[in-house]
Amino acid sequence: MYAERVLSGMRPTGRLHLGHYHGVLKNWVKLQEEYPCLFFVADWHALTTAYDSPQVIEESIWDMLIDWLAAGVDPAQATLFIQSRVPEHAELHLLLSMMCPLGWLERVPTYKDQQEKLAEKDLSTYGFLGYPLLQSADILIYRADKVPVGEDQIPHIEFTREIARRFNHLYGREPGFEDKAREAVKKLGAKRARLYEELRTRFQQDGDQAAVEQARALLEEAQNLSLGDRERLYGYLEGGGKMILVEPEALLTEASRMPGLDGQKMSKSYGNTIFLREDDESVTKKIRTMQTDPARVRRTDPGDPDKCPVWQFHVIYSDDGTREWVQQGCRSAGIGCIECKQPVIEAVLKEQGEMRERARPYLEDPTLLRNIIADGCERARKLAQETMRDVREAMGLSYG
Ligand code: TRP
Ligand code: SF4
């Protein structure tokens, strides 16, 4: 009943690398062509763990945005903004905190996991416990129905769905809902009203799915309904109250197949990354000195691509012919590792060159990016304010 909308966020915690590109950004670039998309910098989320060193956040924000643009995220298609510039996220977070059971937060698996992983930090804070709820506010405030995330974030989306359901259950039923809904039915006009009632009965008595879909289509076509009445009729149809917040769905992003230079997951903390827009010389050197199958001590020793991180790079960057050449040459010791790495180096440099090219105008003129973000924040804010109006009203906070 609400328009389709994609939303995702990223914490500004340092420079982005090829793992982010192949794991996340390429997917965003694809999605922006298929749906209206909102992508934002989750600076408040970064503060939950970096509250004692906020400089990193400030330093990373603009570089990260340039990396997004370099990767092909297109501000003409997607809305780009910064979380803290849309303070409505904080208001929704606060209001949701009133009805969010403490136990739900304590049970989110990332809570204990992250505390253990970042044991050197004191994360027994109010803000860190509320991390998933702030994320829920980020999503629900745009009534986003699709949230592209990695596997680790699935519990947060599930949590968000539960919060939305609880909210709609508690506040979706406005006083006099039934009467208002019946009044709204009349506004459909006699013929449509009769059909709506019939379909509603068929759905509620027999669970007839086709009937509910037909009724939804009928509501979509009805032009003279106010937004409020439309919502009431959707709610009335399925026996619930008014649906104020939309339950989102996770769009599971396939784990990046991009390994680090040592074959482990690419991650800044392992020091095995190639950053986005890194200079040619440094990229070349990193790949040249990259680990290979340890069995190939001498040039004449045959190897096994399955035991070599360079092969994983070929999987991402090379065509079938080149891959065949690697398989053959490696297993027969027909090619050396330096030779094998050459096509990878060329492909990565080409990709990096394209990214640098896309980033250039923003580096030359910083106001360009400032304007894109100002514009995106404004657009996001309008959407957020619309939801907040409904939320305040539902919670009985729109006095006078
Ligand atoms: N928690 C997410 C992460 O660490 C970042 C994030 C914050 C987010 N708010 C969001 C992602 C809303 C999707 C939707 O990756
Ligand atoms: Fe790895 Fe290529 Fe060397 Fe084989 S030839 S070990 S795939 S770098």
Short mmCIF file of C-alpha atoms and ligand atoms in Angstrom, two decimals:
data_model
loop_
_atom_site.label_atom_id
_atom_site.label_comp_id
_atom_site.label_asym_id
_atom_site.label_seq_id
_atom_site.Cartn_x
_atom_site.Cartn_y
_atom_site.Cartn_z
CA MET A 1 0.00 0.00 0.00
CA TYR A 2 2.97 2.24 0.47
CA ALA A 3 5.31 2.66 -2.48
CA GLU A 4 8.22 0.28 -2.80
CA ARG A 5 11.32 1.76 -1.29
CA VAL A 6 14.85 0.57 -0.61
CA LEU A 7 16.89 1.88 2.28
CA SER A 8 20.35 1.04 3.49
CA GLY A 9 23.03 2.62 5.63
CA MET A 10 26.73 2.29 6.26
CA ARG A 11 28.73 3.34 9.29
CA PRO A 12 31.61 5.74 8.60
CA THR A 13 34.41 3.86 10.31
CA GLY A 14 37.28 4.31 7.89
CA ARG A 15 38.25 3.96 4.27
CA LEU A 16 36.30 1.60 2.05
CA HIS A 17 37.99 -1.26 0.24
CA LEU A 18 37.27 -3.68 -2.57
CA GLY A 19 35.38 -5.93 -0.15
CA HIS A 20 32.83 -3.13 0.35
CA TYR A 21 32.71 -2.54 -3.38
CA HIS A 22 32.05 -6.14 -4.43
CA GLY A 23 29.99 -6.95 -1.35
CA VAL A 24 27.76 -3.90 -0.94
CA LEU A 25 28.20 -1.00 -3.32
CA LYS A 26 27.81 -2.91 -6.57
CA ASN A 27 24.50 -4.15 -5.24
CA TRP A 28 23.36 -0.61 -4.40
CA VAL A 29 24.26 0.49 -7.91
CA LYS A 30 22.05 -2.23 -9.31
CA LEU A 31 19.18 -1.51 -6.93
CA GLN A 32 19.12 2.21 -7.67
CA GLU A 33 18.01 1.38 -11.19
CA GLU A 34 15.20 -0.84 -10.03
CA TYR A 35 13.70 1.03 -7.07
CA PRO A 36 13.60 4.41 -5.42
CA CYS A 37 16.56 4.14 -3.06
CA LEU A 38 17.74 5.94 0.04
CA PHE A 39 21.36 5.42 1.10
CA PHE A 40 22.69 7.08 4.20
CA VAL A 41 25.73 7.52 6.38
CA ALA A 42 24.93 6.04 9.78
CA ASP A 43 27.08 8.41 11.83
CA TRP A 44 25.09 7.99 15.04
CA HIS A 45 25.51 4.24 14.75
CA ALA A 46 29.24 4.72 14.41
CA LEU A 47 29.15 6.75 17.63
CA THR A 48 27.71 3.83 19.58
CA THR A 49 31.11 2.17 19.42
CA ALA A 50 33.40 5.15 18.68
CA TYR A 51 31.97 7.50 21.31
CA ASP A 52 35.45 7.97 22.73
CA SER A 53 37.10 8.73 19.37
CA PRO A 54 34.57 10.58 17.24
CA GLN A 55 37.27 12.10 14.98
CA VAL A 56 37.28 8.94 12.85
CA ILE A 57 33.67 9.55 11.99
CA GLU A 58 34.23 13.10 10.92
CA GLU A 59 37.25 12.10 8.88
CA SER A 60 35.51 9.23 7.14
CA ILE A 61 32.16 10.73 6.22
CA TRP A 62 33.06 12.69 3.11
CA ASP A 63 35.62 10.17 1.86
CA MET A 64 33.06 7.44 2.24
CA LEU A 65 30.50 9.40 0.25
CA ILE A 66 33.05 10.00 -2.48
CA ASP A 67 33.74 6.26 -2.52
CA TRP A 68 30.02 5.62 -3.01
CA LEU A 69 29.96 7.99 -5.96
CA ALA A 70 33.18 6.50 -7.30
CA ALA A 71 31.55 3.08 -7.18
CA GLY A 72 28.70 4.33 -9.34
CA VAL A 73 26.03 5.27 -6.83
CA ASP A 74 24.18 7.96 -8.73
CA PRO A 75 22.72 10.94 -6.86
CA ALA A 76 20.35 11.54 -9.76
CA GLN A 77 18.76 8.17 -9.05
CA ALA A 78 19.24 7.57 -5.33
CA THR A 79 18.82 9.88 -2.35
CA LEU A 80 22.05 10.20 -0.35
CA PHE A 81 22.04 11.68 3.12
CA ILE A 82 23.55 11.73 6.58
CA GLN A 83 21.59 10.28 9.49
CA SER A 84 22.31 13.03 11.99
CA ARG A 85 21.08 15.66 9.54
CA VAL A 86 17.61 14.15 9.75
CA PRO A 87 16.93 14.54 13.47
CA GLU A 88 13.52 12.88 13.07
CA HIS A 89 15.39 9.55 13.29
CA ALA A 90 16.20 10.45 16.90
CA GLU A 91 12.63 11.41 17.68
CA LEU A 92 11.29 8.14 16.33
CA HIS A 93 13.98 6.23 18.19
CA LEU A 94 12.90 7.91 21.42
CA LEU A 95 9.22 7.22 20.87
CA LEU A 96 9.88 3.59 19.95
CA SER A 97 12.01 3.22 23.08
CA MET A 98 8.87 3.74 25.16
CA MET A 99 7.33 0.53 23.90
CA CYS A 100 10.41 -1.54 23.12
CA PRO A 101 10.79 -4.36 25.64
CA LEU A 102 14.25 -4.42 27.16
CA GLY A 103 14.46 -8.17 26.72
CA TRP A 104 14.09 -7.86 22.96
CA LEU A 105 17.20 -5.67 22.82
CA GLU A 106 19.20 -7.87 25.14
CA ARG A 107 18.39 -10.90 23.02
CA VAL A 108 19.59 -9.45 19.68
CA PRO A 109 22.61 -11.66 18.96
CA THR A 110 24.87 -8.80 17.82
CA TYR A 111 24.62 -7.25 21.29
CA LYS A 112 26.67 -9.88 23.11
CA ASP A 113 28.73 -10.80 20.04
CA GLN A 114 30.00 -7.29 19.50
CA GLN A 115 30.66 -6.74 23.19
CA GLU A 116 32.84 -9.83 23.16
CA LYS A 117 34.52 -8.93 19.90
CA LEU A 118 35.31 -5.40 21.01
CA ALA A 119 36.22 -6.41 24.51
CA GLU A 120 38.70 -3.56 24.91
CA LYS A 121 35.80 -1.10 24.68
CA ASP A 122 33.19 -0.52 27.33
CA LEU A 123 30.02 -1.20 25.43
CA SER A 124 27.69 -1.54 28.37
CA THR A 125 26.09 1.73 27.38
CA TYR A 126 22.52 2.78 26.86
CA GLY A 127 23.29 3.82 23.27
CA PHE A 128 24.89 0.54 22.30
CA LEU A 129 22.04 -1.52 23.72
CA GLY A 130 19.71 0.65 21.62
CA TYR A 131 21.68 0.13 18.40
CA PRO A 132 19.07 -2.12 16.76
CA LEU A 133 16.24 0.18 17.80
CA LEU A 134 17.95 3.17 16.22
CA GLN A 135 18.31 1.04 13.11
CA SER A 136 14.59 0.27 13.27
CA ALA A 137 13.87 3.98 13.42
CA ASP A 138 16.11 4.51 10.35
CA ILE A 139 14.08 1.99 8.39
CA LEU A 140 10.57 2.61 9.69
CA ILE A 141 10.75 6.37 9.33
CA TYR A 142 10.89 5.94 5.53
CA ARG A 143 8.40 3.08 5.43
CA ALA A 144 11.10 1.24 3.52
CA ASP A 145 9.96 -2.23 2.55
CA LYS A 146 13.32 -3.49 1.31
CA VAL A 147 16.57 -3.31 3.19
CA PRO A 148 19.69 -4.69 1.51
CA VAL A 149 21.98 -6.01 4.22
CA GLY A 150 24.50 -8.72 4.85
CA GLU A 151 23.72 -11.83 6.83
CA ASP A 152 24.93 -10.37 10.13
CA GLN A 153 22.20 -7.74 9.97
CA ILE A 154 19.27 -10.12 9.49
CA PRO A 155 18.43 -10.17 13.22
CA HIS A 156 18.15 -6.38 13.13
CA ILE A 157 15.63 -6.51 10.31
CA GLU A 158 13.66 -9.21 12.10
CA PHE A 159 13.73 -7.07 15.23
CA THR A 160 12.48 -4.09 13.19
CA ARG A 161 9.56 -6.14 11.90
CA GLU A 162 8.59 -7.02 15.46
CA ILE A 163 8.80 -3.40 16.55
CA ALA A 164 6.61 -2.32 13.61
CA ARG A 165 4.07 -4.99 14.43
CA ARG A 166 4.01 -4.04 18.09
CA PHE A 167 3.66 -0.37 17.22
CA ASN A 168 0.79 -0.98 14.81
CA HIS A 169 -0.88 -3.21 17.34
CA LEU A 170 -0.60 -0.66 20.16
CA TYR A 171 -1.32 2.52 18.26
CA GLY A 172 -2.80 1.48 14.95
CA ARG A 173 -6.27 1.44 16.33
CA GLU A 174 -7.34 5.01 16.49
CA PRO A 175 -10.39 5.87 18.63
CA GLY A 176 -13.54 5.14 16.65
CA PHE A 177 -11.61 3.15 14.05
CA GLU A 178 -14.55 0.93 13.05
CA ASP A 179 -16.89 3.87 12.55
CA LYS A 180 -14.34 5.81 10.59
CA ALA A 181 -13.61 2.78 8.44
CA ARG A 182 -17.31 2.28 7.69
CA GLU A 183 -17.62 5.94 6.75
CA ALA A 184 -14.63 5.54 4.44
CA VAL A 185 -16.26 2.52 2.77
CA LYS A 186 -19.22 4.71 1.81
CA LYS A 187 -16.89 7.14 0.12
CA LEU A 188 -15.98 4.42 -2.37
CA GLY A 189 -19.37 4.84 -4.03
CA ALA A 190 -22.20 2.31 -3.87
CA LYS A 191 -20.90 -0.20 -6.38
CA ARG A 192 -17.32 -0.27 -5.21
CA ALA A 193 -18.39 -0.26 -1.57
CA ARG A 194 -20.48 -3.37 -2.11
CA LEU A 195 -17.62 -5.14 -3.85
CA TYR A 196 -15.16 -4.11 -1.12
CA GLU A 197 -17.45 -5.47 1.61
CA GLU A 198 -17.92 -8.70 -0.27
CA LEU A 199 -14.20 -9.19 -0.78
CA ARG A 200 -13.48 -8.28 2.83
CA THR A 201 -15.95 -10.90 4.03
CA ARG A 202 -14.50 -13.51 1.72
CA PHE A 203 -11.04 -12.81 3.06
CA GLN A 204 -11.94 -12.67 6.72
CA GLN A 205 -14.25 -15.70 6.67
CA ASP A 206 -12.40 -17.96 4.27
CA GLY A 207 -8.90 -16.46 4.16
CA ASP A 208 -9.37 -16.03 0.42
CA GLN A 209 -6.05 -14.55 -0.72
CA ALA A 210 -7.29 -13.65 -4.19
CA ALA A 211 -10.08 -11.64 -2.61
CA VAL A 212 -7.72 -9.57 -0.49
CA GLU A 213 -5.56 -8.87 -3.52
CA GLN A 214 -8.55 -7.82 -5.58
CA ALA A 215 -9.70 -5.53 -2.78
CA ARG A 216 -6.27 -3.97 -2.57
CA ALA A 217 -6.32 -3.33 -6.30
CA LEU A 218 -9.74 -1.75 -5.91
CA LEU A 219 -8.39 0.60 -3.25
CA GLU A 220 -5.43 1.46 -5.41
CA GLU A 221 -7.76 2.55 -8.19
CA ALA A 222 -10.12 4.54 -5.96
CA GLN A 223 -9.04 8.11 -6.56
CA ASN A 224 -11.16 10.20 -4.25
CA LEU A 225 -9.88 8.76 -0.95
CA SER A 226 -7.82 10.78 1.49
CA LEU A 227 -4.58 9.21 2.63
CA GLY A 228 -6.03 8.52 6.07
CA ASP A 229 -9.15 6.82 4.69
CA ARG A 230 -7.10 4.75 2.33
CA GLU A 231 -4.98 3.50 5.23
CA ARG A 232 -8.08 2.75 7.27
CA LEU A 233 -9.54 0.70 4.46
CA TYR A 234 -6.38 -1.31 4.03
CA GLY A 235 -6.37 -2.02 7.76
CA TYR A 236 -10.10 -2.74 7.94
CA LEU A 237 -9.78 -5.16 5.02
CA GLU A 238 -7.40 -7.45 6.85
CA GLY A 239 -8.97 -7.09 10.26
CA GLY A 240 -6.20 -5.02 11.76
CA GLY A 241 -6.09 -1.40 12.70
CA LYS A 242 -4.46 1.27 10.67
CA MET A 243 -1.05 0.24 9.44
CA ILE A 244 1.21 3.10 10.39
CA LEU A 245 4.64 1.54 10.19
CA VAL A 246 5.60 -0.85 7.42
CA GLU A 247 7.29 -4.17 8.16
CA PRO A 248 10.47 -4.25 6.09
CA GLU A 249 12.00 -7.21 4.37
CA ALA A 250 15.72 -7.93 4.24
CA LEU A 251 17.22 -8.17 0.77
CA LEU A 252 20.05 -10.49 1.64
CA THR A 253 23.23 -9.32 -0.02
CA GLU A 254 25.34 -12.26 -1.08
CA ALA A 255 28.50 -12.41 0.93
CA SER A 256 31.32 -10.83 -0.98
CA ARG A 257 33.45 -13.42 -2.72
CA MET A 258 36.27 -10.95 -2.57
CA PRO A 259 38.94 -12.31 -0.23
CA GLY A 260 41.72 -10.23 1.26
CA LEU A 261 45.28 -10.38 -0.01
CA ASP A 262 45.98 -13.27 2.37
CA GLY A 263 42.85 -15.27 1.55
CA GLN A 264 41.00 -14.32 4.75
CA LYS A 265 38.00 -12.02 4.61
CA MET A 266 39.07 -8.59 3.37
CA SER A 267 39.04 -6.34 6.41
CA LYS A 268 40.92 -3.30 7.55
CA SER A 269 41.74 -4.92 10.86
CA TYR A 270 43.56 -7.76 9.10
CA GLY A 271 45.64 -5.34 7.01
CA ASN A 272 44.84 -7.31 3.86
CA THR A 273 42.88 -4.74 1.88
CA ILE A 274 43.03 -2.85 -1.36
CA PHE A 275 41.31 0.47 -0.77
CA LEU A 276 39.06 2.14 -3.28
CA ARG A 277 40.91 4.76 -5.31
CA GLU A 278 44.28 3.54 -4.11
CA ASP A 279 47.13 4.58 -6.39
CA ASP A 280 48.34 2.25 -9.14
CA GLU A 281 51.78 1.69 -7.77
CA SER A 282 50.58 0.61 -4.39
CA VAL A 283 47.87 -1.68 -5.83
CA THR A 284 50.40 -3.30 -8.14
CA LYS A 285 52.79 -3.90 -5.30
CA LYS A 286 50.11 -5.38 -3.07
CA ILE A 287 49.00 -7.87 -5.70
CA ARG A 288 52.57 -8.76 -6.71
CA THR A 289 53.41 -9.67 -3.15
CA MET A 290 50.14 -11.40 -2.51
CA GLN A 291 50.20 -14.91 -1.06
CA THR A 292 49.81 -17.85 -3.45
CA ASP A 293 49.46 -21.60 -3.03
CA PRO A 294 52.25 -22.38 -0.53
CA ALA A 295 52.98 -25.60 -2.46
CA ARG A 296 54.52 -23.53 -5.24
CA VAL A 297 57.85 -22.89 -3.58
CA ARG A 298 59.75 -23.08 -6.86
CA ARG A 299 58.52 -22.01 -10.26
CA THR A 300 58.58 -25.68 -11.32
CA ASP A 301 56.28 -26.83 -8.50
CA PRO A 302 52.70 -27.34 -9.67
CA GLY A 303 49.98 -25.61 -7.67
CA ASP A 304 46.28 -25.73 -6.94
CA PRO A 305 44.21 -22.60 -7.61
CA ASP A 306 41.71 -23.69 -4.96
CA LYS A 307 44.39 -23.06 -2.37
CA CYS A 308 45.33 -19.64 -3.72
CA PRO A 309 43.67 -16.28 -3.04
CA VAL A 310 44.82 -15.01 -6.45
CA TRP A 311 42.44 -17.51 -8.00
CA GLN A 312 39.55 -15.88 -6.11
CA PHE A 313 40.53 -12.62 -7.75
CA HIS A 314 40.43 -14.33 -11.16
CA VAL A 315 36.93 -15.57 -10.37
CA ILE A 316 35.83 -11.96 -9.92
CA TYR A 317 37.93 -10.23 -12.53
CA SER A 318 38.77 -12.62 -15.35
CA ASP A 319 36.92 -14.07 -18.32
CA ASP A 320 36.56 -17.79 -19.00
CA GLY A 321 39.57 -17.94 -21.28
CA THR A 322 41.90 -16.43 -18.71
CA ARG A 323 40.55 -18.68 -15.99
CA GLU A 324 41.16 -21.73 -18.15
CA TRP A 325 44.72 -20.52 -18.71
CA VAL A 326 45.21 -20.17 -14.94
CA GLN A 327 43.79 -23.61 -14.13
CA GLN A 328 45.93 -25.31 -16.74
CA GLY A 329 49.07 -23.30 -16.16
CA CYS A 330 48.98 -23.50 -12.38
CA ARG A 331 48.34 -27.22 -12.14
CA SER A 332 51.04 -28.03 -14.72
CA ALA A 333 53.53 -25.41 -13.52
CA GLY A 334 53.24 -23.99 -17.01
CA ILE A 335 52.95 -20.45 -15.75
CA GLY A 336 54.58 -18.63 -12.87
CA CYS A 337 52.68 -16.80 -10.17
CA ILE A 338 53.90 -13.38 -11.28
CA GLU A 339 52.61 -14.12 -14.76
CA CYS A 340 49.33 -15.36 -13.33
CA LYS A 341 48.83 -12.19 -11.34
CA GLN A 342 49.32 -9.88 -14.31
CA PRO A 343 45.75 -10.02 -15.69
CA VAL A 344 44.41 -9.47 -12.17
CA ILE A 345 46.60 -6.43 -11.71
CA GLU A 346 45.40 -5.02 -15.01
CA ALA A 347 41.74 -5.61 -14.22
CA VAL A 348 41.95 -4.09 -10.75
CA LEU A 349 43.85 -1.06 -12.06
CA LYS A 350 41.24 -0.55 -14.75
CA GLU A 351 38.44 -0.71 -12.21
CA GLN A 352 40.26 1.63 -9.86
CA GLY A 353 40.93 4.02 -12.74
CA GLU A 354 37.24 4.19 -13.54
CA MET A 355 36.45 4.88 -9.91
CA ARG A 356 39.07 7.61 -9.67
CA GLU A 357 37.61 9.16 -12.79
CA ARG A 358 34.12 9.22 -11.30
CA ALA A 359 35.48 10.66 -8.04
CA ARG A 360 37.52 13.39 -9.69
CA PRO A 361 34.90 16.13 -10.05
CA TYR A 362 34.00 15.75 -6.37
CA LEU A 363 37.61 16.02 -5.29
CA GLU A 364 38.18 19.06 -7.46
CA ASP A 365 35.10 20.85 -6.21
CA PRO A 366 33.98 19.86 -2.70
CA THR A 367 30.85 22.00 -2.91
CA LEU A 368 29.42 19.55 -5.46
CA LEU A 369 29.20 16.85 -2.83
CA ARG A 370 28.02 19.21 -0.12
CA ASN A 371 25.15 20.19 -2.40
CA ILE A 372 24.22 16.62 -3.25
CA ILE A 373 24.03 15.82 0.44
CA ALA A 374 22.13 18.96 1.35
CA ASP A 375 19.65 18.07 -1.31
CA GLY A 376 19.40 14.43 -0.20
CA CYS A 377 18.95 15.40 3.45
CA GLU A 378 16.15 17.71 2.50
CA ARG A 379 14.36 15.04 0.48
CA ALA A 380 14.83 12.45 3.21
CA ARG A 381 13.63 14.87 5.83
CA LYS A 382 10.37 15.49 4.00
CA LEU A 383 9.62 11.79 3.95
CA ALA A 384 10.62 11.40 7.59
CA GLN A 385 8.41 14.28 8.63
CA GLU A 386 5.39 12.74 6.93
CA THR A 387 5.82 9.54 8.92
CA MET A 388 6.42 11.43 12.13
CA ARG A 389 3.17 13.31 11.71
CA ASP A 390 1.29 9.99 11.61
CA VAL A 391 3.34 8.54 14.45
CA ARG A 392 2.72 11.50 16.74
CA GLU A 393 -0.94 11.43 15.93
CA ALA A 394 -1.20 7.70 16.57
CA MET A 395 0.56 8.04 19.92
CA GLY A 396 -1.68 10.90 20.94
CA LEU A 397 1.01 13.56 20.71
CA SER A 398 -0.55 16.02 18.31
CA TYR A 399 -2.07 18.36 20.84
CA GLY A 400 -3.92 21.44 19.71
N1 TRP B 1 23.90 -1.62 11.22
C1 TRP B 1 24.25 -1.46 9.83
C2 TRP B 1 25.64 -2.06 9.61
O1 TRP B 1 26.43 -2.08 10.51
C3 TRP B 1 24.24 -0.01 9.40
C4 TRP B 1 22.86 0.55 9.45
C5 TRP B 1 22.38 1.47 10.32
C6 TRP B 1 21.78 0.18 8.60
N2 TRP B 1 21.07 1.73 10.06
C7 TRP B 1 20.67 0.97 9.02
C8 TRP B 1 21.64 -0.71 7.53
C9 TRP B 1 19.43 0.85 8.41
C10 TRP B 1 20.39 -0.83 6.93
C11 TRP B 1 19.31 -0.05 7.38
O2 TRP B 1 25.92 -2.46 8.51
FE1 SF4 B 2 47.93 -18.89 -7.48
FE2 SF4 B 2 48.16 -18.36 -10.05
FE3 SF4 B 2 50.32 -19.02 -8.61
FE4 SF4 B 2 48.46 -20.83 -9.16
S1 SF4 B 2 49.76 -19.78 -10.63
S2 SF4 B 2 49.42 -20.49 -7.18
S3 SF4 B 2 46.60 -19.61 -9.11
S4 SF4 B 2 49.05 -17.20 -8.38
#
